[in-house]
mmCIF file of C-alpha atoms in Angstrom:
data_model
loop_
_atom_site.group_PDB
_atom_site.id
_atom_site.type_symbol
_atom_site.label_atom_id
_atom_site.label_comp_id
_atom_site.label_asym_id
_atom_site.label_seq_id
_atom_site.Cartn_x
_atom_site.Cartn_y
_atom_site.Cartn_z
ATOM 1 C CA UNK A 1 -2.073 -13.343 -6.521
ATOM 2 C CA UNK A 2 -3.541 -12.444 -9.890
ATOM 3 C CA UNK A 3 -6.291 -14.851 -10.877
ATOM 4 C CA UNK A 4 -7.010 -14.890 -14.584
ATOM 5 C CA UNK A 5 -10.284 -13.727 -16.037
ATOM 6 C CA UNK A 6 -10.769 -17.172 -17.560
ATOM 7 C CA UNK A 7 -10.581 -18.691 -14.054
ATOM 8 C CA UNK A 8 -13.263 -16.334 -12.799
ATOM 9 C CA UNK A 9 -15.439 -16.763 -15.857
ATOM 10 C CA UNK A 10 -15.436 -20.557 -15.632
ATOM 11 C CA UNK A 11 -16.229 -20.475 -11.926
ATOM 12 C CA UNK A 12 -19.015 -17.983 -12.400
ATOM 13 C CA UNK A 13 -20.552 -19.822 -15.349
ATOM 14 C CA UNK A 14 -20.755 -22.919 -13.179
ATOM 15 C CA UNK A 15 -22.236 -20.863 -10.363
ATOM 16 C CA UNK A 16 -24.883 -19.265 -12.578
ATOM 17 C CA UNK A 17 -26.026 -22.643 -13.813
ATOM 18 C CA UNK A 18 -26.879 -23.640 -10.253
ATOM 19 C CA UNK A 19 -28.826 -20.526 -9.262
ATOM 20 C CA UNK A 20 -32.546 -20.804 -8.406
ATOM 21 C CA UNK A 21 -34.707 -17.916 -9.667
ATOM 22 C CA UNK A 22 -34.665 -16.171 -6.279
ATOM 23 C CA UNK A 23 -30.918 -15.627 -6.634
ATOM 24 C CA UNK A 24 -30.907 -14.241 -10.133
ATOM 25 C CA UNK A 25 -30.266 -10.703 -8.906
ATOM 26 C CA UNK A 26 -27.164 -11.831 -7.016
ATOM 27 C CA UNK A 27 -25.990 -13.636 -10.131
ATOM 28 C CA UNK A 28 -26.498 -10.445 -12.153
ATOM 29 C CA UNK A 29 -24.277 -8.488 -9.758
ATOM 30 C CA UNK A 30 -21.648 -11.199 -9.977
ATOM 31 C CA UNK A 31 -21.819 -10.937 -13.750
ATOM 32 C CA UNK A 32 -21.376 -7.162 -13.568
ATOM 33 C CA UNK A 33 -18.458 -7.649 -11.190
ATOM 34 C CA UNK A 34 -16.647 -10.025 -13.522
ATOM 35 C CA UNK A 35 -17.079 -7.544 -16.358
ATOM 36 C CA UNK A 36 -15.576 -4.752 -14.243
ATOM 37 C CA UNK A 37 -12.739 -7.050 -13.135
ATOM 38 C CA UNK A 38 -12.043 -7.950 -16.759
ATOM 39 C CA UNK A 39 -11.581 -4.259 -17.546
ATOM 40 C CA UNK A 40 -9.294 -3.625 -14.580
ATOM 41 C CA UNK A 41 -11.968 -1.738 -12.626
ATOM 42 C CA UNK A 42 -11.239 -3.539 -9.379
ATOM 43 C CA UNK A 43 -12.948 -1.086 -7.032
ATOM 44 C CA UNK A 44 -16.150 -1.275 -9.038
ATOM 45 C CA UNK A 45 -15.813 -5.046 -9.202
ATOM 46 C CA UNK A 46 -15.436 -5.259 -5.407
ATOM 47 C CA UNK A 47 -18.596 -3.186 -4.935
ATOM 48 C CA UNK A 48 -20.561 -5.311 -7.425
ATOM 49 C CA UNK A 49 -19.417 -8.538 -5.792
ATOM 50 C CA UNK A 50 -20.302 -7.056 -2.386
ATOM 51 C CA UNK A 51 -23.864 -6.465 -3.572
ATOM 52 C CA UNK A 52 -24.035 -10.090 -4.667
ATOM 53 C CA UNK A 53 -22.745 -11.184 -1.264
ATOM 54 C CA UNK A 54 -25.359 -9.044 0.487
ATOM 55 C CA UNK A 55 -28.117 -10.615 -1.597
ATOM 56 C CA UNK A 56 -26.786 -14.144 -1.190
ATOM 57 C CA UNK A 57 -24.705 -14.108 2.034
ATOM 58 C CA UNK A 58 -24.188 -17.887 2.185
ATOM 59 C CA UNK A 59 -22.588 -18.002 -1.259
ATOM 60 C CA UNK A 60 -18.807 -18.432 -0.721
ATOM 61 C CA UNK A 61 -18.010 -17.415 -4.300
ATOM 62 C CA UNK A 62 -19.421 -13.916 -3.852
ATOM 63 C CA UNK A 63 -17.298 -13.259 -0.760
ATOM 64 C CA UNK A 64 -14.265 -14.789 -2.440
ATOM 65 C CA UNK A 65 -14.543 -12.466 -5.429
ATOM 66 C CA UNK A 66 -14.842 -9.423 -3.144
ATOM 67 C CA UNK A 67 -11.569 -10.541 -1.567
ATOM 68 C CA UNK A 68 -9.881 -11.066 -4.928
ATOM 69 C CA UNK A 69 -10.810 -7.613 -6.191
ATOM 70 C CA UNK A 70 -9.525 -5.991 -2.980
ATOM 71 C CA UNK A 71 -6.285 -7.977 -3.189
ATOM 72 C CA UNK A 72 -5.754 -6.380 -6.592
ATOM 73 C CA UNK A 73 -6.178 -2.928 -5.023
ATOM 74 C CA UNK A 74 -3.870 -3.536 -2.060
ATOM 75 C CA UNK A 75 -0.327 -2.074 -2.184
ATOM 76 C CA UNK A 76 2.024 -3.685 0.397
ATOM 77 C CA UNK A 77 3.810 -1.166 2.606
ATOM 78 C CA UNK A 78 1.453 1.747 2.012
ATOM 79 C CA UNK A 79 -0.047 3.309 5.138
ATOM 80 C CA UNK A 80 -2.744 5.274 3.328
ATOM 81 C CA UNK A 81 -6.170 4.727 4.939
ATOM 82 C CA UNK A 82 -7.727 3.501 1.682
ATOM 83 C CA UNK A 83 -4.966 0.933 1.288
ATOM 84 C CA UNK A 84 -5.413 -0.341 4.836
ATOM 85 C CA UNK A 85 -9.147 -0.563 4.136
ATOM 86 C CA UNK A 86 -8.501 -2.682 1.006
ATOM 87 C CA UNK A 87 -6.347 -5.049 3.044
ATOM 88 C CA UNK A 88 -8.901 -5.431 5.829
ATOM 89 C CA UNK A 89 -11.746 -5.832 3.367
ATOM 90 C CA UNK A 90 -9.830 -8.489 1.442
ATOM 91 C CA UNK A 91 -8.917 -10.390 4.600
ATOM 92 C CA UNK A 92 -12.444 -10.215 6.007
ATOM 93 C CA UNK A 93 -14.024 -11.388 2.749
ATOM 94 C CA UNK A 94 -11.608 -14.272 2.290
ATOM 95 C CA UNK A 95 -12.080 -15.402 5.882
ATOM 96 C CA UNK A 96 -15.844 -15.174 5.429
ATOM 97 C CA UNK A 97 -15.462 -17.442 2.409
ATOM 98 C CA UNK A 98 -13.733 -20.018 4.599
ATOM 99 C CA UNK A 99 -16.361 -19.742 7.323
ATOM 100 C CA UNK A 100 -18.915 -20.821 4.736
ATOM 101 C CA UNK A 101 -16.681 -23.292 2.905
ATOM 102 C CA UNK A 102 -13.612 -24.256 5.008
ATOM 103 C CA UNK A 103 -11.972 -26.318 2.269
ATOM 104 C CA UNK A 104 -11.834 -23.612 -0.398
ATOM 105 C CA UNK A 105 -8.259 -23.827 -1.790
ATOM 106 C CA UNK A 106 -8.240 -20.543 -3.781
ATOM 107 C CA UNK A 107 -9.359 -18.586 -0.699
ATOM 108 C CA UNK A 108 -6.670 -20.220 1.440
ATOM 109 C CA UNK A 109 -4.003 -19.466 -1.169
ATOM 110 C CA UNK A 110 -5.190 -15.877 -1.519
ATOM 111 C CA UNK A 111 -5.098 -15.298 2.252
ATOM 112 C CA UNK A 112 -1.580 -16.701 2.455
ATOM 113 C CA UNK A 113 -0.403 -14.434 -0.342
ATOM 114 C CA UNK A 114 -2.174 -11.373 1.065
ATOM 115 C CA UNK A 115 -0.703 -11.697 4.555
ATOM 116 C CA UNK A 116 2.749 -12.525 3.186
ATOM 117 C CA UNK A 117 2.615 -9.325 1.138
ATOM 118 C CA UNK A 118 1.588 -7.422 4.257
ATOM 119 C CA UNK A 119 4.576 -8.834 6.145
ATOM 120 C CA UNK A 120 6.968 -7.849 3.355
ATOM 121 C CA UNK A 121 5.788 -4.248 3.604
ATOM 122 C CA UNK A 122 5.791 -4.039 7.415
ATOM 123 C CA UNK A 123 8.609 -2.115 9.120
ATOM 124 C CA UNK A 124 8.059 -3.012 12.773
ATOM 125 C CA UNK A 125 9.981 -6.254 13.518
ATOM 126 C CA UNK A 126 7.439 -7.629 16.002
ATOM 127 C CA UNK A 127 4.526 -7.006 13.645
ATOM 128 C CA UNK A 128 6.500 -8.518 10.776
ATOM 129 C CA UNK A 129 7.217 -11.706 12.748
ATOM 130 C CA UNK A 130 3.572 -12.054 13.722
ATOM 131 C CA UNK A 131 2.457 -11.606 10.121
ATOM 132 C CA UNK A 132 5.081 -14.045 8.844
ATOM 133 C CA UNK A 133 3.827 -16.680 11.285
ATOM 134 C CA UNK A 134 0.258 -16.118 10.133
ATOM 135 C CA UNK A 135 1.284 -16.326 6.473
ATOM 136 C CA UNK A 136 3.221 -19.535 7.201
ATOM 137 C CA UNK A 137 0.129 -21.126 8.738
ATOM 138 C CA UNK A 138 -1.983 -20.303 5.701
ATOM 139 C CA UNK A 139 0.701 -21.539 3.293
ATOM 140 C CA UNK A 140 0.863 -24.825 5.177
ATOM 141 C CA UNK A 141 -2.888 -25.213 4.743
ATOM 142 C CA UNK A 142 -2.505 -24.351 1.080
ATOM 143 C CA UNK A 143 0.233 -26.986 0.685
ATOM 144 C CA UNK A 144 -2.199 -29.649 1.898
ATOM 145 C CA UNK A 145 -4.440 -28.881 -1.096
ATOM 146 C CA UNK A 146 -1.820 -27.903 -3.666
ATOM 147 C CA UNK A 147 1.433 -29.743 -2.992
ATOM 148 C CA UNK A 148 2.585 -29.392 -6.605
ATOM 149 C CA UNK A 149 2.476 -25.596 -6.539
ATOM 150 C CA UNK A 150 6.050 -24.291 -6.567
ATOM 151 C CA UNK A 151 4.990 -20.911 -5.131
ATOM 152 C CA UNK A 152 3.673 -22.506 -1.943
ATOM 153 C CA UNK A 153 7.025 -24.143 -1.145
ATOM 154 C CA UNK A 154 9.004 -21.094 -2.244
ATOM 155 C CA UNK A 155 6.912 -18.877 0.013
ATOM 156 C CA UNK A 156 7.275 -21.221 2.993
ATOM 157 C CA UNK A 157 11.027 -21.231 2.449
ATOM 158 C CA UNK A 158 11.123 -17.460 2.151
ATOM 159 C CA UNK A 159 9.060 -16.976 5.312
ATOM 160 C CA UNK A 160 11.559 -19.057 7.323
ATOM 161 C CA UNK A 161 14.509 -17.197 5.800
ATOM 162 C CA UNK A 162 12.930 -13.805 6.563
ATOM 163 C CA UNK A 163 12.419 -14.763 10.216
ATOM 164 C CA UNK A 164 16.034 -15.857 10.486
ATOM 165 C CA UNK A 165 17.248 -12.736 8.694
ATOM 166 C CA UNK A 166 15.418 -10.481 11.134
ATOM 167 C CA UNK A 167 17.162 -12.121 14.089
ATOM 168 C CA UNK A 168 20.542 -12.047 12.384
ATOM 169 C CA UNK A 169 20.224 -8.395 11.378
ATOM 170 C CA UNK A 170 19.368 -7.446 14.955
ATOM 171 C CA UNK A 171 22.385 -9.394 16.270
ATOM 172 C CA UNK A 172 24.744 -7.755 13.778
ATOM 173 C CA UNK A 173 23.494 -4.343 14.827
ATOM 174 C CA UNK A 174 23.965 -5.136 18.514
ATOM 175 C CA UNK A 175 27.535 -6.241 17.790
ATOM 176 C CA UNK A 176 28.254 -2.979 15.980
ATOM 177 C CA UNK A 177 28.654 -4.657 12.580
ATOM 178 C CA UNK A 178 27.807 -2.844 9.364
ATOM 179 C CA UNK A 179 25.718 -4.574 6.662
ATOM 180 C CA UNK A 180 28.774 -5.136 4.477
ATOM 181 C CA UNK A 181 31.060 -6.440 7.234
ATOM 182 C CA UNK A 182 32.129 -10.053 6.655
ATOM 183 C CA UNK A 183 31.309 -12.807 9.146
ATOM 184 C CA UNK A 184 31.159 -15.030 10.966
ATOM 185 C CA UNK A 185 29.709 -13.217 13.960
ATOM 186 C CA UNK A 186 32.597 -12.433 16.296
ATOM 187 C CA UNK A 187 30.846 -13.307 19.566
ATOM 188 C CA UNK A 188 30.577 -17.114 20.113
ATOM 189 C CA UNK A 189 27.770 -16.703 22.680
ATOM 190 C CA UNK A 190 25.669 -14.713 20.207
ATOM 191 C CA UNK A 191 26.338 -17.314 17.514
ATOM 192 C CA UNK A 192 25.267 -20.174 19.772
ATOM 193 C CA UNK A 193 22.074 -18.364 20.714
ATOM 194 C CA UNK A 194 21.252 -17.646 17.078
ATOM 195 C CA UNK A 195 21.990 -21.227 16.061
ATOM 196 C CA UNK A 196 19.354 -22.357 18.552
ATOM 197 C CA UNK A 197 16.868 -19.824 17.174
ATOM 198 C CA UNK A 198 17.734 -19.854 13.496
ATOM 199 C CA UNK A 199 19.032 -23.386 12.972
ATOM 200 C CA UNK A 200 15.554 -24.963 12.591
ATOM 201 C CA UNK A 201 14.443 -22.030 10.417
ATOM 202 C CA UNK A 202 17.418 -22.505 8.104
ATOM 203 C CA UNK A 203 16.737 -26.229 7.780
ATOM 204 C CA UNK A 204 13.052 -25.570 7.101
ATOM 205 C CA UNK A 205 13.892 -22.941 4.507
ATOM 206 C CA UNK A 206 16.352 -25.188 2.664
ATOM 207 C CA UNK A 207 13.853 -28.071 2.652
ATOM 208 C CA UNK A 208 11.035 -25.970 1.219
ATOM 209 C CA UNK A 209 13.192 -24.163 -1.329
ATOM 210 C CA UNK A 210 14.486 -27.527 -2.529
ATOM 211 C CA UNK A 211 10.871 -28.671 -2.954
ATOM 212 C CA UNK A 212 10.149 -25.577 -5.043
ATOM 213 C CA UNK A 213 13.236 -26.180 -7.168
ATOM 214 C CA UNK A 214 12.323 -29.853 -7.489
ATOM 215 C CA UNK A 215 9.071 -28.741 -9.109
ATOM 216 C CA UNK A 216 10.829 -26.163 -11.296
ATOM 217 C CA UNK A 217 14.606 -26.327 -11.596
ATOM 218 C CA UNK A 218 14.576 -22.946 -13.387
ATOM 219 C CA UNK A 219 12.796 -21.160 -10.520
ATOM 220 C CA UNK A 220 15.072 -18.131 -10.241
ATOM 221 C CA UNK A 221 13.279 -16.602 -7.240
ATOM 222 C CA UNK A 222 13.908 -19.750 -5.207
ATOM 223 C CA UNK A 223 17.558 -19.619 -6.262
ATOM 224 C CA UNK A 224 17.822 -16.011 -5.111
ATOM 225 C CA UNK A 225 16.352 -16.845 -1.710
ATOM 226 C CA UNK A 226 18.720 -19.818 -1.388
ATOM 227 C CA UNK A 227 21.577 -17.421 -2.090
ATOM 228 C CA UNK A 228 20.442 -15.025 0.639
ATOM 229 C CA UNK A 229 19.804 -17.874 3.075
ATOM 230 C CA UNK A 230 23.287 -19.355 2.689
ATOM 231 C CA UNK A 231 24.881 -15.951 3.142
ATOM 232 C CA UNK A 232 23.030 -15.657 6.436
ATOM 233 C CA UNK A 233 23.954 -19.203 7.461
ATOM 234 C CA UNK A 234 27.601 -18.337 6.899
ATOM 235 C CA UNK A 235 27.462 -15.778 9.730
ATOM 236 C CA UNK A 236 26.711 -18.591 12.172
ATOM 237 C CA UNK A 237 29.724 -20.740 11.273
ATOM 238 C CA UNK A 238 32.497 -21.376 13.784
ATOM 239 C CA UNK A 239 35.439 -20.580 11.545
ATOM 240 C CA UNK A 240 36.386 -18.283 8.649
ATOM 241 C CA UNK A 241 36.933 -21.356 6.439
ATOM 242 C CA UNK A 242 33.360 -22.576 7.017
ATOM 243 C CA UNK A 243 32.105 -19.054 6.492
ATOM 244 C CA UNK A 244 33.867 -18.811 3.123
ATOM 245 C CA UNK A 245 32.514 -22.215 2.093
ATOM 246 C CA UNK A 246 28.917 -21.043 2.610
ATOM 247 C CA UNK A 247 29.641 -17.757 0.862
ATOM 248 C CA UNK A 248 31.004 -19.654 -2.128
ATOM 249 C CA UNK A 249 27.939 -21.896 -2.272
ATOM 250 C CA UNK A 250 25.703 -18.828 -1.997
ATOM 251 C CA UNK A 251 27.561 -17.294 -4.922
ATOM 252 C CA UNK A 252 26.891 -20.386 -7.023
ATOM 253 C CA UNK A 253 23.157 -20.032 -6.402
ATOM 254 C CA UNK A 254 23.330 -16.346 -7.317
ATOM 255 C CA UNK A 255 25.104 -17.217 -10.556
ATOM 256 C CA UNK A 256 22.527 -19.885 -11.388
ATOM 257 C CA UNK A 257 19.721 -17.394 -10.801
ATOM 258 C CA UNK A 258 21.398 -14.828 -13.061
ATOM 259 C CA UNK A 259 21.986 -17.370 -15.836
ATOM 260 C CA UNK A 260 18.372 -18.524 -15.604
ATOM 261 C CA UNK A 261 17.099 -14.965 -15.918
ATOM 262 C CA UNK A 262 19.303 -14.323 -18.941
ATOM 263 C CA UNK A 263 17.885 -17.397 -20.662
ATOM 264 C CA UNK A 264 14.276 -16.256 -20.196
#
């Protein structure tokens, strides 16, 4: 989540105006941090904001800005120690923000985005599911503060689809199916089990993606996820005719997404 410099500058200018003299040094470090952030020097910015947080540990803004700078440094899927450190530092700082100020919408949104990115880059299925659940919880909190944000609903829809897709991919592999093999799944017992597991996830995903598209009918990313979701739903149908109907509907969403991109 890339917050604009103007967002930071406005927040900091408000913060500076409220500082008593004893906190001037912390405010100076915050000012240095925003300057480094503005120039893309995110590591330096994180260190400057950290100094401000050390000087004024009850100031939620200082911890929040440390988290933001580290989010900018984090690369999902990379196992390099420095990258893992950026993730942990970002998560710790954002959570510290919420310990001080529980209803801090930008910190909640940033945590949701950070953990969702972590899940997208995670290879282990169990870890991915755990991270997706954590991201979902933070996005739900974010939705309570920002219900008109299309990204919140898109992300909630994508989280549910990803959880369903993991289960479906595992089932296809167990049945000896290749990624390109057409459905529906040949084993009725496996289909019934997956319908119990994935049915609520599919419904939740459709509902949230429709909310995102209701806020922005040209939201191509939501269209792409709807396309992938319906392709997965097709595998759970009871007949080839139903399967082909979902595949056709999925294709329509894919075409809409392509046409939207071409118009941009």
